[in-house]
PDB file of C-alpha atoms and ligand atoms in Angstrom:
ATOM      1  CA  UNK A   1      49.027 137.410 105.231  1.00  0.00           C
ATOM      2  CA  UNK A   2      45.952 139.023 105.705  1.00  0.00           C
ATOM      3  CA  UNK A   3      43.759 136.277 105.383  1.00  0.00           C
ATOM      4  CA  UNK A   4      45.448 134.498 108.377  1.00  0.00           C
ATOM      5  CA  UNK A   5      44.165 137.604 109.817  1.00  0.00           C
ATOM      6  CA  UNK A   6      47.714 138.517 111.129  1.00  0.00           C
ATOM      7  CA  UNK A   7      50.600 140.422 110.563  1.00  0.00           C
ATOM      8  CA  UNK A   8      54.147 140.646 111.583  1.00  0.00           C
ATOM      9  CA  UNK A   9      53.787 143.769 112.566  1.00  0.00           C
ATOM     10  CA  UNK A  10      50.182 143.828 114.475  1.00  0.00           C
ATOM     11  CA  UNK A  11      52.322 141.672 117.188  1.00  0.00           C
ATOM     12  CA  UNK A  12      52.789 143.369 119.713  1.00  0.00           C
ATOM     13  CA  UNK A  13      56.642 144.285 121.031  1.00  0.00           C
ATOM     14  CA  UNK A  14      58.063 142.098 118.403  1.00  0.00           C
ATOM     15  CA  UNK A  15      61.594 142.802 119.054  1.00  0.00           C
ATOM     16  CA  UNK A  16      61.221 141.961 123.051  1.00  0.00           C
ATOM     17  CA  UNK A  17      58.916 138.966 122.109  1.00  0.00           C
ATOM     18  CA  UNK A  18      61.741 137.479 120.379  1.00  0.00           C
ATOM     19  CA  UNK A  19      64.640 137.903 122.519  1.00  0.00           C
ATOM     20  CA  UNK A  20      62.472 136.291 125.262  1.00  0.00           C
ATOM     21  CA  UNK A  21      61.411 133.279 124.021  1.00  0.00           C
ATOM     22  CA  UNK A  22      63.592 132.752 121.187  1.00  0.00           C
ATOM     23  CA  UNK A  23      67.264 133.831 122.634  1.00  0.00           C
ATOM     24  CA  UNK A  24      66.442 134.042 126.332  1.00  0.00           C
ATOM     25  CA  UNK A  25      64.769 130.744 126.670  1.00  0.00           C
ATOM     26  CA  UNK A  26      66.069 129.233 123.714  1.00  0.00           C
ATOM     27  CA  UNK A  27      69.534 130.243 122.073  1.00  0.00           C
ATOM     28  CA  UNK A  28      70.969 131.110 125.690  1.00  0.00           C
ATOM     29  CA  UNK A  29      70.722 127.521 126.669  1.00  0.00           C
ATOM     30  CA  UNK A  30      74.111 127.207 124.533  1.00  0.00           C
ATOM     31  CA  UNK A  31      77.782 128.603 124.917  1.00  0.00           C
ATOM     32  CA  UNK A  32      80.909 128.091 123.135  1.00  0.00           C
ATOM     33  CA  UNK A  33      79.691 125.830 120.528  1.00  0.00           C
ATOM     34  CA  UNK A  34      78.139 125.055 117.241  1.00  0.00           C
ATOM     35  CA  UNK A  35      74.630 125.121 117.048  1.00  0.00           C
ATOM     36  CA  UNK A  36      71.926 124.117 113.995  1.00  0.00           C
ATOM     37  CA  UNK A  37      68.671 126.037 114.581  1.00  0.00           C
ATOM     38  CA  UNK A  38      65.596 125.512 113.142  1.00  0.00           C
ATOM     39  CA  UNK A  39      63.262 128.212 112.045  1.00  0.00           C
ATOM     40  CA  UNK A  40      59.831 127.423 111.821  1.00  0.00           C
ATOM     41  CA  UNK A  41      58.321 130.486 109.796  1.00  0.00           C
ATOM     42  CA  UNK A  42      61.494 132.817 108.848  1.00  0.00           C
ATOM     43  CA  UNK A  43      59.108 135.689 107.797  1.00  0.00           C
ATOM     44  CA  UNK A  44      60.760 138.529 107.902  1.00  0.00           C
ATOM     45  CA  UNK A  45      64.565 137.799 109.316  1.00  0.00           C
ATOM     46  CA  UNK A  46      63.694 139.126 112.378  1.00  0.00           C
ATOM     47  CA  UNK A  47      64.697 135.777 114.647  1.00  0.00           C
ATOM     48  CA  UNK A  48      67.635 135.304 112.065  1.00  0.00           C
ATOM     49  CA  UNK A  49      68.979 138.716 112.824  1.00  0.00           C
ATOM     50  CA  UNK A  50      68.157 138.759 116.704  1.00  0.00           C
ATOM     51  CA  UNK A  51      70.476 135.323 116.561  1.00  0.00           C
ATOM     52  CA  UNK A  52      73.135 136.686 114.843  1.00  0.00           C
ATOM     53  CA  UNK A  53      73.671 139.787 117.240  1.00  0.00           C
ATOM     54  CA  UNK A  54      73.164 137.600 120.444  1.00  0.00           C
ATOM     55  CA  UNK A  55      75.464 134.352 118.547  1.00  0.00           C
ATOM     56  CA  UNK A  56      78.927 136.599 119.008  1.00  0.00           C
ATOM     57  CA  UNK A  57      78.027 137.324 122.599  1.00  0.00           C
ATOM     58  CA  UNK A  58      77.261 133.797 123.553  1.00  0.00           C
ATOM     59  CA  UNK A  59      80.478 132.948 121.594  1.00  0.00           C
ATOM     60  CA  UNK A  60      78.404 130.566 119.150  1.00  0.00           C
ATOM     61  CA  UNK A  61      78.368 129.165 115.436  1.00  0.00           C
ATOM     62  CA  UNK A  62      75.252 129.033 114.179  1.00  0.00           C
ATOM     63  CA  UNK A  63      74.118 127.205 111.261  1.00  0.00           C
ATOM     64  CA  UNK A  64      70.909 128.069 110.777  1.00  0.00           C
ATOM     65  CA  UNK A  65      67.946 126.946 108.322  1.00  0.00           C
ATOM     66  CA  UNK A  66      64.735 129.233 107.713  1.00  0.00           C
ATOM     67  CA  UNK A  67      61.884 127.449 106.353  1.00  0.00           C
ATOM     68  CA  UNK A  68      59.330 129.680 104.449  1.00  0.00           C
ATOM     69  CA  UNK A  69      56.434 129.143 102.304  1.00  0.00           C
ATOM     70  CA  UNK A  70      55.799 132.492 101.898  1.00  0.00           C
ATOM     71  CA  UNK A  71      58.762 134.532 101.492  1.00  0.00           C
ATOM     72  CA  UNK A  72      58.328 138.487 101.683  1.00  0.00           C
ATOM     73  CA  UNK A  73      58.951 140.828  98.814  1.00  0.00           C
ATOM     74  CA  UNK A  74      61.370 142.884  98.277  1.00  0.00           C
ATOM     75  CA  UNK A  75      59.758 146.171  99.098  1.00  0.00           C
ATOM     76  CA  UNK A  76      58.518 144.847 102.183  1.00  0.00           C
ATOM     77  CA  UNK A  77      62.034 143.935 103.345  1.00  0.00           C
ATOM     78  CA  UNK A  78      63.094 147.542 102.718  1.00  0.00           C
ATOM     79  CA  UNK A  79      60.356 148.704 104.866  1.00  0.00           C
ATOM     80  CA  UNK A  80      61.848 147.060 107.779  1.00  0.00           C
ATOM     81  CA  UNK A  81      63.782 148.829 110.477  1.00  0.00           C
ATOM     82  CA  UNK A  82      65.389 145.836 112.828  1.00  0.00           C
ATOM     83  CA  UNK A  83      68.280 147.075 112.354  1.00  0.00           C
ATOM     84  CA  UNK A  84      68.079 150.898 113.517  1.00  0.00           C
ATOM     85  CA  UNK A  85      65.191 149.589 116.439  1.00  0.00           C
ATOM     86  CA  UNK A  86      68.072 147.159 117.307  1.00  0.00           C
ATOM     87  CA  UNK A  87      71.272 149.363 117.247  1.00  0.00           C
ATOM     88  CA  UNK A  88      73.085 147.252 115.335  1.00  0.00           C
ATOM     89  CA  UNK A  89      73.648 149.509 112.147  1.00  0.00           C
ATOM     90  CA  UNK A  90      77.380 147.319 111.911  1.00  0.00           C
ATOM     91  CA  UNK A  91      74.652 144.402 110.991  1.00  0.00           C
ATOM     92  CA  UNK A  92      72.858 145.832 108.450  1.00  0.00           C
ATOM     93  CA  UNK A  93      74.482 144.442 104.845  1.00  0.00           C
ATOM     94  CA  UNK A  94      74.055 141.141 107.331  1.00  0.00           C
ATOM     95  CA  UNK A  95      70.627 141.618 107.138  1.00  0.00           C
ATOM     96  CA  UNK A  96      70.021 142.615 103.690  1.00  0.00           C
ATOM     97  CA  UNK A  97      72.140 139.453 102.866  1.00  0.00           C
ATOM     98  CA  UNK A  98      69.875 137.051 104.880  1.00  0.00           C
ATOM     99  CA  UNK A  99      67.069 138.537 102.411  1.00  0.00           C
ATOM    100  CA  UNK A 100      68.652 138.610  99.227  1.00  0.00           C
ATOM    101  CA  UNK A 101      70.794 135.007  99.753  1.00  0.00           C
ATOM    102  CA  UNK A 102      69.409 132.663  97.721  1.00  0.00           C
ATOM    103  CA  UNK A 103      67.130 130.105  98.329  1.00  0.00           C
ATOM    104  CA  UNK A 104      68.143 126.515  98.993  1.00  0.00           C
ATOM    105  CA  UNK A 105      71.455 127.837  99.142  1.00  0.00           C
ATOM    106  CA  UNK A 106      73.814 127.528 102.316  1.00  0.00           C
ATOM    107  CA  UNK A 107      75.408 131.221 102.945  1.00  0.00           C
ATOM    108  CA  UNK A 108      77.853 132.670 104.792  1.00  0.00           C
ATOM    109  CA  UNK A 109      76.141 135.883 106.198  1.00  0.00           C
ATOM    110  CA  UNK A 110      79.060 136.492 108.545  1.00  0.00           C
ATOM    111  CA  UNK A 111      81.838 135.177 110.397  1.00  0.00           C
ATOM    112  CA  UNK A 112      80.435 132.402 112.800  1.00  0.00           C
ATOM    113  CA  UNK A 113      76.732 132.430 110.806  1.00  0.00           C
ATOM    114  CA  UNK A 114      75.344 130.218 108.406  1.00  0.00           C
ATOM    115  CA  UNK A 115      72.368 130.793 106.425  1.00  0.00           C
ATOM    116  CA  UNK A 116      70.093 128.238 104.620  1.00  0.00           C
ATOM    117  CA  UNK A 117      66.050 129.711 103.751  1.00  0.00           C
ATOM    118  CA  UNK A 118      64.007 126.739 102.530  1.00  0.00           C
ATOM    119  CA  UNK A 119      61.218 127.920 100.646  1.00  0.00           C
ATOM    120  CA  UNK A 120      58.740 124.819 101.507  1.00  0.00           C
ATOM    121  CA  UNK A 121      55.601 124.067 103.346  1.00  0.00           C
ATOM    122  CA  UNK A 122      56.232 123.153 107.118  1.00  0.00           C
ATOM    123  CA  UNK A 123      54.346 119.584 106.581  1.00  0.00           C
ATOM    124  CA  UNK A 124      57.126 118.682 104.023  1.00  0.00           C
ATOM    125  CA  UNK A 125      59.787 119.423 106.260  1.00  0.00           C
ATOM    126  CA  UNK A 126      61.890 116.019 106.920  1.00  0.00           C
ATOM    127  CA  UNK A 127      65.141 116.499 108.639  1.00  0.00           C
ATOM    128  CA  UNK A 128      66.084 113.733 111.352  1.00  0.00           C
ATOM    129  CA  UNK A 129      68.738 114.319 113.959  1.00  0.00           C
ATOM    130  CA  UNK A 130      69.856 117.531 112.396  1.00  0.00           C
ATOM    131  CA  UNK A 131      69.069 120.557 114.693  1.00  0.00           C
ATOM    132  CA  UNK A 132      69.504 121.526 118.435  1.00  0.00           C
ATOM    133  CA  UNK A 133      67.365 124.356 118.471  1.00  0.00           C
ATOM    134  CA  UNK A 134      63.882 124.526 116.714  1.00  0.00           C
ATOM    135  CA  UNK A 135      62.360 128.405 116.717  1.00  0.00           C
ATOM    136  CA  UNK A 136      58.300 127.472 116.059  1.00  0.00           C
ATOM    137  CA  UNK A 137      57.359 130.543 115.017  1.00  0.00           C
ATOM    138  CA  UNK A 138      54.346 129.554 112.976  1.00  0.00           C
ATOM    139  CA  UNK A 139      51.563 131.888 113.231  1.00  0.00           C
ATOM    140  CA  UNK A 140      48.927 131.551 116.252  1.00  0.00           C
ATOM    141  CA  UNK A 141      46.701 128.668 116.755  1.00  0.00           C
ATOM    142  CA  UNK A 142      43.371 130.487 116.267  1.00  0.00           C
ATOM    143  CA  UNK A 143      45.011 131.305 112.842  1.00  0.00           C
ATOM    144  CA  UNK A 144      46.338 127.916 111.676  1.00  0.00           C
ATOM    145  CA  UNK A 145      45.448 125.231 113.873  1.00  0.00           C
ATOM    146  CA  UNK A 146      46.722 122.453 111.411  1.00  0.00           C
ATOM    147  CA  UNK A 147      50.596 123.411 112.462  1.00  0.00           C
ATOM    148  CA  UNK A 148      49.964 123.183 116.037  1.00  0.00           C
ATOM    149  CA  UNK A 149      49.181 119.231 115.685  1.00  0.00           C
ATOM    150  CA  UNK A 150      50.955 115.910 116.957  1.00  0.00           C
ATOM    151  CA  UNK A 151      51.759 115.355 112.962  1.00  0.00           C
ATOM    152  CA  UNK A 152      53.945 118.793 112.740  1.00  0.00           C
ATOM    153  CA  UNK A 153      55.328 118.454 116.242  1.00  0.00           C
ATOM    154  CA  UNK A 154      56.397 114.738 115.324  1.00  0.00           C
ATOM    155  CA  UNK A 155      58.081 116.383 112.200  1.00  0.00           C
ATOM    156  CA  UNK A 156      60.221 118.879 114.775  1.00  0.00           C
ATOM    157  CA  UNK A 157      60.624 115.947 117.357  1.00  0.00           C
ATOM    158  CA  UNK A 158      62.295 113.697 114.086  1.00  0.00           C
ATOM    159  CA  UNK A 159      64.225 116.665 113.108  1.00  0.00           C
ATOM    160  CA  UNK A 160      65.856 117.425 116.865  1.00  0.00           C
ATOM    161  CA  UNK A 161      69.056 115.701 117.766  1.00  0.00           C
ATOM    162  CA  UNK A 162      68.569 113.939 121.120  1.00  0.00           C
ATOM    163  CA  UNK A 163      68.292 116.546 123.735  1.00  0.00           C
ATOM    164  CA  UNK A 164      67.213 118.929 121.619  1.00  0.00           C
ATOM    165  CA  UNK A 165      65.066 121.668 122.431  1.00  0.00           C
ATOM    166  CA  UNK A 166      61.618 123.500 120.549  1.00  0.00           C
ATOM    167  CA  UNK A 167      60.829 126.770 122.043  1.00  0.00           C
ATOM    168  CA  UNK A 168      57.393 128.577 121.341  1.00  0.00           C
ATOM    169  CA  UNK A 169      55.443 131.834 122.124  1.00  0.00           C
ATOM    170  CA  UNK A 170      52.648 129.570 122.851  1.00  0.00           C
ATOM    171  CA  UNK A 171      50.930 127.497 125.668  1.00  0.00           C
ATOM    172  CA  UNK A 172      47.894 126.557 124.925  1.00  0.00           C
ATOM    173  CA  UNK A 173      46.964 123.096 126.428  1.00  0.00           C
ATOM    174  CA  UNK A 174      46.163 121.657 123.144  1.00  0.00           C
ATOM    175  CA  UNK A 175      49.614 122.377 122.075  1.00  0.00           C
ATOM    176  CA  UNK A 176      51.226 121.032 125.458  1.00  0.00           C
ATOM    177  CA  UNK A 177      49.433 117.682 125.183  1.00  0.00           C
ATOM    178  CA  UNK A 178      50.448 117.486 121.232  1.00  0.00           C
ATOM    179  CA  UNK A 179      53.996 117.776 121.946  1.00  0.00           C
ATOM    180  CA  UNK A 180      53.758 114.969 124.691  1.00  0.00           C
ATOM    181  CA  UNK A 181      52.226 112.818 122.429  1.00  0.00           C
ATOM    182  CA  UNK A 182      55.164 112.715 119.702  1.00  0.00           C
ATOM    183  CA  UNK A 183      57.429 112.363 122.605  1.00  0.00           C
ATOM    184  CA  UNK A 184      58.862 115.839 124.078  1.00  0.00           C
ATOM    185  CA  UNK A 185      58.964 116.619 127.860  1.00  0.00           C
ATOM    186  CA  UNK A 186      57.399 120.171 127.978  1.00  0.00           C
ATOM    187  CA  UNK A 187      57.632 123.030 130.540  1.00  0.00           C
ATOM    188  CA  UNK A 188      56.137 125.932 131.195  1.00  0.00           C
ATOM    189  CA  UNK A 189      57.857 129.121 131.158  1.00  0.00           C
ATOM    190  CA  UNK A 190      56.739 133.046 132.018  1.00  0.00           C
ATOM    191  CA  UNK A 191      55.948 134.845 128.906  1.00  0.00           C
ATOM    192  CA  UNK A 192      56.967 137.511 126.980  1.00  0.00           C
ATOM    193  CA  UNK A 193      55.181 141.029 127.944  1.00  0.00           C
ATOM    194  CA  UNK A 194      51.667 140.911 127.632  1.00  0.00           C
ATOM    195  CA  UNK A 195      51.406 137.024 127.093  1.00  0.00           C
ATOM    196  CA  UNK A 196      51.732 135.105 130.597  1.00  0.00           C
ATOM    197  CA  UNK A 197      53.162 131.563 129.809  1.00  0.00           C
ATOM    198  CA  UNK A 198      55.209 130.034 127.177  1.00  0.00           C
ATOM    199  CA  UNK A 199      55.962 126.387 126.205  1.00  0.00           C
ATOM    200  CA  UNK A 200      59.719 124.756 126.064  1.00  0.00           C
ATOM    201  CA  UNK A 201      59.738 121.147 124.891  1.00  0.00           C
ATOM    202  CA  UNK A 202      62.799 118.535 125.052  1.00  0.00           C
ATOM    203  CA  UNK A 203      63.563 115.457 122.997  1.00  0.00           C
ATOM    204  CA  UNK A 204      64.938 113.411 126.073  1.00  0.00           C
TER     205      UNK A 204
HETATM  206  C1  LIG B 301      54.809 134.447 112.748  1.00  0.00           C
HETATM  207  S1  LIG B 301      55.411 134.440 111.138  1.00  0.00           S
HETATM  208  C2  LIG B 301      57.131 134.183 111.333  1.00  0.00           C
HETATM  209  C3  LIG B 301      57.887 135.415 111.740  1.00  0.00           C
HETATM  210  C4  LIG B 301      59.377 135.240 111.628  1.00  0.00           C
HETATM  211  N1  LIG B 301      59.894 134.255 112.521  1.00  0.00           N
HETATM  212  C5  LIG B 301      60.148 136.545 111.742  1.00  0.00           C
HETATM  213  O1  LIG B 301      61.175 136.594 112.468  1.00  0.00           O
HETATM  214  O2  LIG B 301      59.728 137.487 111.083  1.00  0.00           O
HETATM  215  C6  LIG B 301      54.916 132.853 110.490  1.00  0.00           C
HETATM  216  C7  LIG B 301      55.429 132.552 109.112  1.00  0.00           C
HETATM  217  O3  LIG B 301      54.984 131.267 108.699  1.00  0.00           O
HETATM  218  C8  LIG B 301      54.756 131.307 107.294  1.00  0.00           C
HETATM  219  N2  LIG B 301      53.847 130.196 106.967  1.00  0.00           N
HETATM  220  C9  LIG B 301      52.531 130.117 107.218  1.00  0.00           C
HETATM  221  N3  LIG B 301      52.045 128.888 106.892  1.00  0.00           N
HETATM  222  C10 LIG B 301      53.098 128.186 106.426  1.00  0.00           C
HETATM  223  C11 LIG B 301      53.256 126.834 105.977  1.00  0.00           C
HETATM  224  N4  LIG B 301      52.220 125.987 105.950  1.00  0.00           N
HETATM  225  N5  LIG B 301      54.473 126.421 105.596  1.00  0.00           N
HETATM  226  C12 LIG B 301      55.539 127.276 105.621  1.00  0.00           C
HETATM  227  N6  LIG B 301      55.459 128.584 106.032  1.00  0.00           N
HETATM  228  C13 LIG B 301      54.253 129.010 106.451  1.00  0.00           C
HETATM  229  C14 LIG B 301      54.182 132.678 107.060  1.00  0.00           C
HETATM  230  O4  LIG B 301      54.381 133.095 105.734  1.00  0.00           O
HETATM  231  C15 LIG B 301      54.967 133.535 108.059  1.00  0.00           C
HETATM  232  O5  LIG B 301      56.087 134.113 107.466  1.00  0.00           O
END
């Protein structure tokens, strides 16, 4: 990772970062139903394992897909501690089944939660009308401007089922206008701590 110059861990307030714009702003917009979420980067489970613990509040089924090009290693995943910075020690063979599940394979981490990792490059990603919840996740723009274009966007439009919604950390203009130009209706949102704005897009 380092030559993307970032880590998982250099973010800052990962934890609250994620439960603002990914459940908050994103998962929260559901109750009492199935929903297919989208993960654009599933790194290190984090997002999974955030959705999992707020999916039996929300009374949800999720069925949800992780695409990864770059899946972490084994000792890495044992150096995380989600589950004890979390409190949810009950979740914890949950999350050390989201890692060790294979890929490509559809598994059932727990009751009510679906897990599918897709070990594949985000530009080869070609779902249509299959998700109502897309998690872009992809590392920042300064970092990897090529995923923040109008031909990945159009990929997560394509994969949305009408109404569908794309949350993001980010809210850079560039980004905005990219997402308008495939087709999405974009707001802006307040930010997580220590980032002021960040972008929700709709497939109206
Ligand atoms: C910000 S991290 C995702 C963090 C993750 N959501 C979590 O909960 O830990 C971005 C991820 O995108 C992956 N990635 C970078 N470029 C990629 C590409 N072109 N295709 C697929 N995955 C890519 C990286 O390996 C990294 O895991």
């Amino acid at each position: 990772m380092e030559e993307w110059g970032e880590t998982y861990h250099s973010k800052h307030g990962a934890i609250q970062e994620a439960k603002h714009v990914f459940i908050q702003n994103g998962l929260s917009l559901f109750k009492e139903q199935s929903v297919a979420v989208l993960e654009i980067g599933f790194g290190t489970g984090l997002n999974a394992l955030v959705t999992l613990l707020e999916a039996e509040k929300l009374k949800l089924t999720i069925d949800y897909t992780g695409v990864e090009a770059y899946p972490i290693l084994p000792e890495e995943v044992e150096k995380l501690n989600y589950v004890s910075q979390l409190n949810a020690n009950q979740s914890d063979t949950d999350f050390q089944l989201m890692h060790s599940s294979e890929w490509g394979v559809k598994t059932v981490v727990s009751k009510g939660f679906t897990l599918t990792k897709r070990q594949q490059y985000f530009n080869e990603i070609s779902d249509k009308n299959r998700f109502d919840l897309i998690y872009f996740d992809a590392f920042g723009f300064q970092y990897q401007p090529e995923l923040w274009s109008v031909e990945i966007f159009k990929k997560m439009f394509e994969a949305l089922k009408p109404n569908g919604v794309l949350v993001t950390y980010a809210c850079r203009g560039s980004v905005k206008r990219a997402m308008i130009e495939v087709g999405f209706s974009t707001e802006k949102l307040p930010g997580p701590p220590g980032k002021r704005e960040m972008l929700r897009a709709v497939k109206k």
